[in-house]
Amino acid sequence: MDNVIGLEIIEVVEQAAIASARWMGKGEKNTADEVAVEAMRKRMNEIHMRGRIVIGEGERDEAPMLYIGEEVGICTQPNAKDVCDVDQLLEIDIAVDPCEGTNLVAYGQNGSMAVLAISEKGGLLAAPDVYMKKLAAPAVAKNHVDINKSATDNLKIISDCMERSVDELVVVVMDRPRHKDLINEIRQAGARVRLISDGDVSAAISCAFAGTNIHALMGIGAAPEGVISAAAMRALGGHFQGQLIYDPAIVKTGLIGESKEDNMARLKEMGIEDPDKIYNAEDLASGETVLFAACGITPGTLMEGVRFFPHGARTQSLVISSQSKTARFVDTVHMFGESKKLELR
């Protein structure tokens, strides 16, 4: 999988990022998302693969978004037998977020990116569109911190594992009313808090990279993005745990179904028998091979955003592979017109 479509999935997120970046700062978050979706779908349908969206933009009746269950790739098209040896192609599950942080794009703020994760069929948890309590930490703290422990205890563990004091640690938390007590506890423990309005995938992944000055992600965010984060963290060797949150009273903000009972029924329909199970990265992204790709739309901790110049654009992407055990940063110049002049500003 790594060798066959590794480069092409980079192009998928690049095209989504470029399309969305054209709407940066225009206050049109839905449009920024829609154009990213269409660009991502178009490029995926040019790849020789049999792909199925397991985490996307909604159910089938919400097309033209990339809906859950949608098939993508040349080898899912009606004329597949004319161009593909279908029986020899690996079936792939795909989790996508074509514009992670739509508000960030709409208002010209940092941290938005186009992301996807892929694995062989059955290799990614088809997470329902509810919420997830998350804990991400550096690789040295893997299997030492635990989502069941208090923030105070986990910060002490991270401090010991990283051989630095608690007051040197930075914890990313979504700026939501539900996190008031968590934020207070982190600060009382002595650590520093970086509040973000959106985009916790980038924050989770940043924990696994030295030099980002992000040492943990704590709190409740969207469950689908939790699976995408887990795919990257599994390949990077970082710590990631998640627990589904299906009670609207806990979330306090955002849409999470009509009621706790309705959400529990929804989870059961999707094959989740234990709604309170604590998942680690290997549970959420269990495939033999897992690939993650992201491209910055607006500037972020890990990647630059899309930069346009006459007749082209420059992007920075990240592709992580559990197969080759690599994390590659890819700097690409895209030439749109006939001009042969490359401006690398």
mmCIF file of C-alpha atoms in Angstrom:
data_model
loop_
_atom_site.group_PDB
_atom_site.id
_atom_site.type_symbol
_atom_site.label_atom_id
_atom_site.label_comp_id
_atom_site.label_asym_id
_atom_site.label_seq_id
_atom_site.Cartn_x
_atom_site.Cartn_y
_atom_site.Cartn_z
ATOM 1 C CA MET A 1 0.000 0.000 0.000
ATOM 2 C CA ASP A 2 2.788 2.408 0.955
ATOM 3 C CA ASN A 3 4.605 1.965 -2.352
ATOM 4 C CA VAL A 4 1.514 1.901 -4.562
ATOM 5 C CA ILE A 5 -0.500 4.919 -3.426
ATOM 6 C CA GLY A 6 1.736 6.769 -0.963
ATOM 7 C CA LEU A 7 2.493 9.620 -3.380
ATOM 8 C CA GLU A 8 -1.035 9.771 -4.694
ATOM 9 C CA ILE A 9 -2.639 10.289 -1.289
ATOM 10 C CA ILE A 10 -0.329 13.265 -0.818
ATOM 11 C CA GLU A 11 -1.762 14.704 -4.018
ATOM 12 C CA VAL A 12 -5.280 14.067 -2.694
ATOM 13 C CA VAL A 13 -4.749 16.232 0.392
ATOM 14 C CA GLU A 14 -2.778 18.817 -1.590
ATOM 15 C CA GLN A 15 -5.628 19.345 -4.044
ATOM 16 C CA ALA A 16 -8.156 19.613 -1.214
ATOM 17 C CA ALA A 17 -5.979 22.133 0.617
ATOM 18 C CA ILE A 18 -5.429 24.304 -2.462
ATOM 19 C CA ALA A 19 -9.145 24.395 -3.246
ATOM 20 C CA SER A 20 -10.064 25.323 0.319
ATOM 21 C CA ALA A 21 -7.273 27.892 0.693
ATOM 22 C CA ARG A 22 -8.794 29.981 -2.101
ATOM 23 C CA TRP A 23 -11.613 30.721 0.370
ATOM 24 C CA MET A 24 -9.338 31.594 3.276
ATOM 25 C CA GLY A 25 -10.520 34.692 5.121
ATOM 26 C CA LYS A 26 -13.781 35.071 3.177
ATOM 27 C CA GLY A 27 -16.063 34.030 6.020
ATOM 28 C CA GLU A 28 -17.563 31.167 3.997
ATOM 29 C CA LYS A 29 -16.799 28.034 6.016
ATOM 30 C CA ASN A 30 -19.304 25.819 4.182
ATOM 31 C CA THR A 31 -17.909 26.779 0.787
ATOM 32 C CA ALA A 32 -14.344 26.220 1.984
ATOM 33 C CA ASP A 33 -15.396 22.726 3.056
ATOM 34 C CA GLU A 34 -17.414 21.926 -0.090
ATOM 35 C CA VAL A 35 -14.623 22.776 -2.525
ATOM 36 C CA ALA A 36 -12.154 20.721 -0.478
ATOM 37 C CA VAL A 37 -14.531 17.749 -0.600
ATOM 38 C CA GLU A 38 -14.969 17.964 -4.353
ATOM 39 C CA ALA A 39 -11.232 18.305 -4.982
ATOM 40 C CA MET A 40 -10.510 15.338 -2.720
ATOM 41 C CA ARG A 41 -13.144 13.160 -4.380
ATOM 42 C CA LYS A 42 -11.948 14.047 -7.891
ATOM 43 C CA ARG A 43 -8.326 13.102 -7.149
ATOM 44 C CA MET A 44 -9.257 9.899 -5.286
ATOM 45 C CA ASN A 45 -11.332 8.768 -8.252
ATOM 46 C CA GLU A 46 -8.191 8.955 -10.415
ATOM 47 C CA ILE A 47 -6.306 6.427 -8.268
ATOM 48 C CA HIS A 48 -6.160 2.714 -9.138
ATOM 49 C CA MET A 49 -7.770 1.492 -5.932
ATOM 50 C CA ARG A 50 -10.997 0.211 -4.448
ATOM 51 C CA GLY A 51 -11.697 2.609 -1.631
ATOM 52 C CA ARG A 52 -14.596 2.951 0.788
ATOM 53 C CA ILE A 53 -15.239 5.985 2.990
ATOM 54 C CA VAL A 54 -15.685 4.837 6.599
ATOM 55 C CA ILE A 55 -15.388 8.304 8.118
ATOM 56 C CA GLY A 56 -16.586 11.188 6.007
ATOM 57 C CA GLU A 57 -18.912 14.132 5.758
ATOM 58 C CA GLY A 58 -22.191 12.366 6.496
ATOM 59 C CA GLU A 59 -24.583 9.650 5.398
ATOM 60 C CA ARG A 60 -25.511 8.734 1.852
ATOM 61 C CA ASP A 61 -28.514 11.070 1.696
ATOM 62 C CA GLU A 62 -26.230 14.048 2.297
ATOM 63 C CA ALA A 63 -24.308 13.715 -0.975
ATOM 64 C CA PRO A 64 -22.516 15.447 -2.731
ATOM 65 C CA MET A 65 -20.306 15.386 0.385
ATOM 66 C CA LEU A 66 -17.957 12.439 0.834
ATOM 67 C CA TYR A 67 -20.501 10.286 2.631
ATOM 68 C CA ILE A 68 -19.970 7.250 4.821
ATOM 69 C CA GLY A 69 -20.079 4.165 2.611
ATOM 70 C CA GLU A 70 -19.184 5.996 -0.605
ATOM 71 C CA GLU A 71 -16.881 4.054 -2.934
ATOM 72 C CA VAL A 72 -13.966 5.903 -4.499
ATOM 73 C CA GLY A 73 -11.171 5.037 -6.902
ATOM 74 C CA ILE A 74 -11.010 4.074 -10.567
ATOM 75 C CA CYS A 75 -11.617 0.457 -9.682
ATOM 76 C CA THR A 76 -15.011 1.172 -8.155
ATOM 77 C CA GLN A 77 -16.339 2.798 -11.326
ATOM 78 C CA PRO A 78 -18.795 1.024 -13.686
ATOM 79 C CA ASN A 79 -16.047 0.424 -16.260
ATOM 80 C CA ALA A 80 -13.538 -0.837 -13.650
ATOM 81 C CA LYS A 81 -12.943 -4.147 -15.452
ATOM 82 C CA ASP A 82 -11.745 -2.250 -18.530
ATOM 83 C CA VAL A 83 -8.935 -0.500 -16.654
ATOM 84 C CA CYS A 84 -8.286 -2.545 -13.488
ATOM 85 C CA ASP A 85 -7.566 -6.091 -12.477
ATOM 86 C CA VAL A 86 -10.162 -5.689 -9.739
ATOM 87 C CA ASP A 87 -9.585 -9.060 -8.080
ATOM 88 C CA GLN A 88 -5.945 -8.256 -7.403
ATOM 89 C CA LEU A 89 -6.508 -4.853 -5.835
ATOM 90 C CA LEU A 90 -6.498 -4.391 -2.085
ATOM 91 C CA GLU A 91 -9.756 -3.046 -0.674
ATOM 92 C CA ILE A 92 -9.058 0.119 1.284
ATOM 93 C CA ASP A 93 -10.942 1.882 4.079
ATOM 94 C CA ILE A 94 -10.550 5.657 4.123
ATOM 95 C CA ALA A 95 -11.186 8.249 6.818
ATOM 96 C CA VAL A 96 -11.296 11.827 5.552
ATOM 97 C CA ASP A 97 -11.634 15.365 6.787
ATOM 98 C CA PRO A 98 -11.134 17.472 3.661
ATOM 99 C CA CYS A 99 -11.096 20.712 5.656
ATOM 100 C CA GLU A 100 -10.277 20.127 9.307
ATOM 101 C CA GLY A 101 -11.017 23.468 10.901
ATOM 102 C CA THR A 102 -13.517 25.122 8.555
ATOM 103 C CA ASN A 103 -13.862 28.121 10.868
ATOM 104 C CA LEU A 104 -10.084 28.528 10.860
ATOM 105 C CA VAL A 105 -10.125 28.829 7.069
ATOM 106 C CA ALA A 106 -13.158 31.095 7.000
ATOM 107 C CA TYR A 107 -11.615 33.583 9.428
ATOM 108 C CA GLY A 108 -7.988 33.315 8.306
ATOM 109 C CA GLN A 109 -6.752 31.630 11.461
ATOM 110 C CA ASN A 110 -3.890 29.166 11.864
ATOM 111 C CA GLY A 111 -4.117 25.384 12.085
ATOM 112 C CA SER A 112 -6.464 24.176 9.345
ATOM 113 C CA MET A 113 -5.477 21.257 7.128
ATOM 114 C CA ALA A 114 -6.814 18.624 4.748
ATOM 115 C CA VAL A 115 -6.362 15.147 6.235
ATOM 116 C CA LEU A 116 -7.031 11.502 5.519
ATOM 117 C CA ALA A 117 -6.063 8.095 6.860
ATOM 118 C CA ILE A 118 -6.221 4.789 5.017
ATOM 119 C CA SER A 119 -5.871 1.129 5.880
ATOM 120 C CA GLU A 120 -6.943 -2.192 4.427
ATOM 121 C CA LYS A 121 -10.623 -3.099 4.724
ATOM 122 C CA GLY A 122 -11.676 -3.233 8.381
ATOM 123 C CA GLY A 123 -8.515 -1.468 9.519
ATOM 124 C CA LEU A 124 -10.169 1.734 10.762
ATOM 125 C CA LEU A 125 -12.950 2.018 13.318
ATOM 126 C CA ALA A 126 -16.080 3.410 11.675
ATOM 127 C CA ALA A 127 -16.603 5.938 14.433
ATOM 128 C CA PRO A 128 -20.086 7.401 14.708
ATOM 129 C CA ASP A 129 -20.539 11.154 14.530
ATOM 130 C CA VAL A 130 -20.536 11.670 18.289
ATOM 131 C CA TYR A 131 -17.805 12.971 20.575
ATOM 132 C CA MET A 132 -14.708 11.442 22.090
ATOM 133 C CA LYS A 133 -12.694 12.080 25.214
ATOM 134 C CA LYS A 134 -9.056 12.109 24.079
ATOM 135 C CA LEU A 135 -5.607 11.847 25.553
ATOM 136 C CA ALA A 136 -2.526 12.242 23.385
ATOM 137 C CA ALA A 137 1.047 12.280 24.661
ATOM 138 C CA PRO A 138 4.646 11.767 23.445
ATOM 139 C CA ALA A 139 6.002 8.306 22.689
ATOM 140 C CA VAL A 140 8.072 8.222 25.901
ATOM 141 C CA ALA A 141 4.849 8.417 27.906
ATOM 142 C CA LYS A 142 3.055 5.707 25.935
ATOM 143 C CA ASN A 143 1.373 3.137 28.202
ATOM 144 C CA HIS A 144 2.335 5.197 31.242
ATOM 145 C CA VAL A 145 -0.319 7.898 31.070
ATOM 146 C CA ASP A 146 -3.933 6.746 31.130
ATOM 147 C CA ILE A 147 -7.204 8.426 30.211
ATOM 148 C CA ASN A 148 -8.750 7.144 33.479
ATOM 149 C CA LYS A 149 -6.211 9.069 35.541
ATOM 150 C CA SER A 150 -6.615 12.696 36.479
ATOM 151 C CA ALA A 151 -4.987 15.432 34.446
ATOM 152 C CA THR A 152 -2.759 16.126 37.440
ATOM 153 C CA ASP A 153 -1.509 12.537 37.591
ATOM 154 C CA ASN A 154 -0.940 12.347 33.840
ATOM 155 C CA LEU A 155 1.021 15.585 33.838
ATOM 156 C CA LYS A 156 3.283 14.229 36.579
ATOM 157 C CA ILE A 157 3.830 11.056 34.536
ATOM 158 C CA ILE A 158 4.633 13.005 31.369
ATOM 159 C CA SER A 159 6.963 15.203 33.393
ATOM 160 C CA ASP A 160 8.846 12.171 34.725
ATOM 161 C CA CYS A 161 8.981 10.430 31.330
ATOM 162 C CA MET A 162 10.296 13.546 29.574
ATOM 163 C CA GLU A 163 12.627 14.482 32.437
ATOM 164 C CA ARG A 164 11.315 18.004 32.658
ATOM 165 C CA SER A 165 9.265 19.896 35.212
ATOM 166 C CA VAL A 166 5.480 20.140 34.986
ATOM 167 C CA ASP A 167 5.647 23.898 34.534
ATOM 168 C CA GLU A 168 7.515 23.330 31.258
ATOM 169 C CA LEU A 169 4.655 21.287 29.787
ATOM 170 C CA VAL A 170 2.089 22.690 27.348
ATOM 171 C CA VAL A 171 -1.328 21.044 27.063
ATOM 172 C CA VAL A 172 -3.687 21.759 24.177
ATOM 173 C CA VAL A 173 -7.381 21.934 25.073
ATOM 174 C CA MET A 174 -10.379 22.877 22.938
ATOM 175 C CA ASP A 175 -11.838 26.183 24.114
ATOM 176 C CA ARG A 176 -15.260 24.914 25.154
ATOM 177 C CA PRO A 177 -17.452 25.411 28.266
ATOM 178 C CA ARG A 178 -17.225 21.685 29.029
ATOM 179 C CA HIS A 179 -13.493 22.044 29.670
ATOM 180 C CA LYS A 180 -13.645 24.716 32.377
ATOM 181 C CA ASP A 181 -12.752 22.319 35.204
ATOM 182 C CA LEU A 182 -10.099 20.545 33.127
ATOM 183 C CA ILE A 183 -8.386 23.828 32.273
ATOM 184 C CA ASN A 184 -8.386 24.892 35.914
ATOM 185 C CA GLU A 185 -6.885 21.553 36.994
ATOM 186 C CA ILE A 186 -4.116 21.720 34.395
ATOM 187 C CA ARG A 187 -3.183 25.211 35.498
ATOM 188 C CA GLN A 188 -3.304 24.312 39.176
ATOM 189 C CA ALA A 189 -0.982 21.380 38.464
ATOM 190 C CA GLY A 190 1.509 23.911 37.129
ATOM 191 C CA ALA A 191 1.343 23.216 33.397
ATOM 192 C CA ARG A 192 0.482 25.725 30.690
ATOM 193 C CA VAL A 193 -2.648 25.582 28.538
ATOM 194 C CA ARG A 194 -2.884 26.379 24.841
ATOM 195 C CA LEU A 195 -6.532 26.893 23.930
ATOM 196 C CA ILE A 196 -7.659 26.158 20.376
ATOM 197 C CA SER A 197 -11.007 26.908 18.766
ATOM 198 C CA ASP A 198 -10.870 24.018 16.268
ATOM 199 C CA GLY A 199 -8.500 21.473 14.748
ATOM 200 C CA ASP A 200 -7.454 18.956 17.405
ATOM 201 C CA VAL A 201 -5.981 16.459 14.885
ATOM 202 C CA SER A 202 -2.952 18.688 14.431
ATOM 203 C CA ALA A 203 -2.656 19.125 18.193
ATOM 204 C CA ALA A 204 -2.712 15.375 18.831
ATOM 205 C CA ILE A 205 -0.073 14.646 16.203
ATOM 206 C CA SER A 206 2.149 17.475 17.410
ATOM 207 C CA CYS A 207 2.602 15.620 20.708
ATOM 208 C CA ALA A 208 4.637 12.982 18.866
ATOM 209 C CA PHE A 209 7.087 15.461 17.316
ATOM 210 C CA ALA A 210 9.925 16.980 19.319
ATOM 211 C CA GLY A 211 10.245 20.736 19.043
ATOM 212 C CA THR A 212 6.549 21.565 18.665
ATOM 213 C CA ASN A 213 6.259 22.657 22.320
ATOM 214 C CA ILE A 214 3.058 20.632 22.632
ATOM 215 C CA HIS A 215 3.232 17.815 25.159
ATOM 216 C CA ALA A 216 -0.360 16.635 25.542
ATOM 217 C CA LEU A 217 -3.862 16.917 24.162
ATOM 218 C CA MET A 218 -6.670 16.554 26.681
ATOM 219 C CA GLY A 219 -10.426 16.958 26.566
ATOM 220 C CA ILE A 220 -13.429 16.134 24.406
ATOM 221 C CA GLY A 221 -13.571 16.584 20.637
ATOM 222 C CA ALA A 222 -15.212 14.945 17.646
ATOM 223 C CA ALA A 223 -14.959 11.143 17.453
ATOM 224 C CA PRO A 224 -14.227 10.818 13.700
ATOM 225 C CA GLU A 225 -11.212 13.103 14.061
ATOM 226 C CA GLY A 226 -10.117 10.895 16.950
ATOM 227 C CA VAL A 227 -9.771 7.925 14.601
ATOM 228 C CA ILE A 228 -7.750 9.989 12.132
ATOM 229 C CA SER A 229 -5.486 11.194 14.952
ATOM 230 C CA ALA A 230 -5.078 7.621 16.192
ATOM 231 C CA ALA A 231 -3.954 6.455 12.755
ATOM 232 C CA ALA A 232 -1.145 8.987 12.736
ATOM 233 C CA MET A 233 -0.197 8.406 16.373
ATOM 234 C CA ARG A 234 -0.065 4.647 15.890
ATOM 235 C CA ALA A 235 2.388 5.058 13.017
ATOM 236 C CA LEU A 236 4.428 7.585 15.006
ATOM 237 C CA GLY A 237 4.491 5.481 18.173
ATOM 238 C CA GLY A 238 2.854 8.196 20.244
ATOM 239 C CA HIS A 239 0.258 7.655 22.949
ATOM 240 C CA PHE A 240 -3.404 8.046 22.050
ATOM 241 C CA GLN A 241 -6.537 6.943 23.879
ATOM 242 C CA GLY A 242 -10.159 7.722 23.199
ATOM 243 C CA GLN A 243 -13.517 7.052 24.830
ATOM 244 C CA LEU A 244 -16.807 7.780 23.053
ATOM 245 C CA ILE A 245 -18.985 10.465 24.635
ATOM 246 C CA TYR A 246 -22.636 10.077 23.683
ATOM 247 C CA ASP A 247 -24.384 12.075 26.390
ATOM 248 C CA PRO A 248 -25.364 15.622 25.253
ATOM 249 C CA ALA A 249 -25.309 16.759 28.881
ATOM 250 C CA ILE A 250 -21.547 16.114 29.026
ATOM 251 C CA VAL A 251 -20.702 17.737 25.713
ATOM 252 C CA LYS A 252 -22.774 20.885 26.445
ATOM 253 C CA THR A 253 -22.052 22.410 23.029
ATOM 254 C CA GLY A 254 -22.503 21.091 19.506
ATOM 255 C CA LEU A 255 -24.885 18.569 17.978
ATOM 256 C CA ILE A 256 -24.752 15.054 19.367
ATOM 257 C CA GLY A 257 -28.092 13.436 18.555
ATOM 258 C CA GLU A 258 -31.520 13.849 20.108
ATOM 259 C CA SER A 259 -30.704 12.167 23.398
ATOM 260 C CA LYS A 260 -28.288 9.893 25.220
ATOM 261 C CA GLU A 261 -30.607 6.917 24.543
ATOM 262 C CA ASP A 262 -30.812 7.676 20.817
ATOM 263 C CA ASN A 263 -27.041 7.894 20.607
ATOM 264 C CA MET A 264 -26.607 4.591 22.419
ATOM 265 C CA ALA A 265 -28.982 2.960 19.934
ATOM 266 C CA ARG A 266 -26.977 4.482 17.086
ATOM 267 C CA LEU A 267 -23.743 3.067 18.477
ATOM 268 C CA LYS A 268 -25.290 -0.384 18.723
ATOM 269 C CA GLU A 269 -26.475 -0.177 15.107
ATOM 270 C CA MET A 270 -22.879 0.527 14.085
ATOM 271 C CA GLY A 271 -21.642 -2.573 15.915
ATOM 272 C CA ILE A 272 -20.368 -0.897 19.078
ATOM 273 C CA GLU A 273 -21.571 -3.117 21.909
ATOM 274 C CA ASP A 274 -19.606 -1.437 24.708
ATOM 275 C CA PRO A 275 -20.212 2.322 24.355
ATOM 276 C CA ASP A 276 -17.888 3.106 27.273
ATOM 277 C CA LYS A 277 -14.898 1.161 25.968
ATOM 278 C CA ILE A 278 -11.537 2.904 26.126
ATOM 279 C CA TYR A 279 -9.737 2.621 22.798
ATOM 280 C CA ASN A 280 -6.045 2.956 22.175
ATOM 281 C CA ALA A 281 -4.445 3.869 18.849
ATOM 282 C CA GLU A 282 -4.133 0.226 17.858
ATOM 283 C CA ASP A 283 -7.869 -0.320 18.447
ATOM 284 C CA LEU A 284 -8.952 2.701 16.437
ATOM 285 C CA ALA A 285 -6.502 2.057 13.604
ATOM 286 C CA SER A 286 -6.036 -1.711 13.745
ATOM 287 C CA GLY A 287 -5.013 -2.443 10.162
ATOM 288 C CA GLU A 288 -1.763 -4.167 9.296
ATOM 289 C CA THR A 289 -0.769 -1.053 7.331
ATOM 290 C CA VAL A 290 -1.896 2.458 8.167
ATOM 291 C CA LEU A 291 -1.139 5.583 6.154
ATOM 292 C CA PHE A 292 -1.872 9.159 7.192
ATOM 293 C CA ALA A 293 -1.570 12.253 5.024
ATOM 294 C CA ALA A 294 -2.193 15.932 5.728
ATOM 295 C CA CYS A 295 -1.619 19.206 3.906
ATOM 296 C CA GLY A 296 -1.693 22.597 5.561
ATOM 297 C CA ILE A 297 -4.445 24.953 4.427
ATOM 298 C CA THR A 298 -3.526 27.762 6.803
ATOM 299 C CA PRO A 299 -0.179 27.884 8.651
ATOM 300 C CA GLY A 300 0.118 25.501 11.594
ATOM 301 C CA THR A 301 2.513 23.984 14.109
ATOM 302 C CA LEU A 302 3.639 21.226 11.763
ATOM 303 C CA MET A 303 3.093 22.622 8.275
ATOM 304 C CA GLU A 304 2.918 25.862 6.356
ATOM 305 C CA GLY A 305 -0.371 26.793 4.753
ATOM 306 C CA VAL A 306 -0.969 27.106 1.010
ATOM 307 C CA ARG A 307 0.958 30.012 -0.509
ATOM 308 C CA PHE A 308 -0.205 31.273 -3.891
ATOM 309 C CA PHE A 309 1.956 32.998 -6.487
ATOM 310 C CA PRO A 310 1.312 33.904 -10.164
ATOM 311 C CA HIS A 311 0.495 30.695 -12.069
ATOM 312 C CA GLY A 312 0.932 28.389 -9.093
ATOM 313 C CA ALA A 313 1.013 27.576 -5.408
ATOM 314 C CA ARG A 314 3.308 26.014 -2.847
ATOM 315 C CA THR A 315 2.145 23.470 -0.292
ATOM 316 C CA GLN A 316 3.637 21.575 2.604
ATOM 317 C CA SER A 317 2.337 18.105 3.421
ATOM 318 C CA LEU A 318 3.018 15.310 5.872
ATOM 319 C CA VAL A 319 2.681 11.597 5.133
ATOM 320 C CA ILE A 320 3.136 9.023 7.884
ATOM 321 C CA SER A 321 3.438 5.278 7.243
ATOM 322 C CA SER A 322 3.296 2.392 9.684
ATOM 323 C CA GLN A 323 4.765 0.170 6.960
ATOM 324 C CA SER A 324 7.959 2.096 6.232
ATOM 325 C CA LYS A 325 7.993 3.657 9.728
ATOM 326 C CA THR A 326 8.543 7.114 8.285
ATOM 327 C CA ALA A 327 7.128 10.603 8.629
ATOM 328 C CA ARG A 328 7.885 12.597 5.500
ATOM 329 C CA PHE A 329 7.391 16.335 5.094
ATOM 330 C CA VAL A 330 6.806 17.135 1.435
ATOM 331 C CA ASP A 331 7.297 20.620 -0.005
ATOM 332 C CA THR A 332 5.578 20.938 -3.390
ATOM 333 C CA VAL A 333 5.322 23.638 -6.026
ATOM 334 C CA HIS A 334 2.181 23.364 -8.159
ATOM 335 C CA MET A 335 2.222 24.981 -11.609
ATOM 336 C CA PHE A 336 -1.244 26.019 -12.819
ATOM 337 C CA GLY A 337 -0.566 27.973 -15.978
ATOM 338 C CA GLU A 338 1.947 28.130 -18.791
ATOM 339 C CA SER A 339 4.464 30.235 -16.926
ATOM 340 C CA LYS A 340 7.732 28.376 -16.298
ATOM 341 C CA LYS A 341 8.856 30.809 -13.643
ATOM 342 C CA LEU A 342 8.819 29.296 -10.152
ATOM 343 C CA GLU A 343 8.551 31.744 -7.293
ATOM 344 C CA LEU A 344 9.520 29.916 -4.092
ATOM 345 C CA ARG A 345 8.574 32.663 -1.669
#
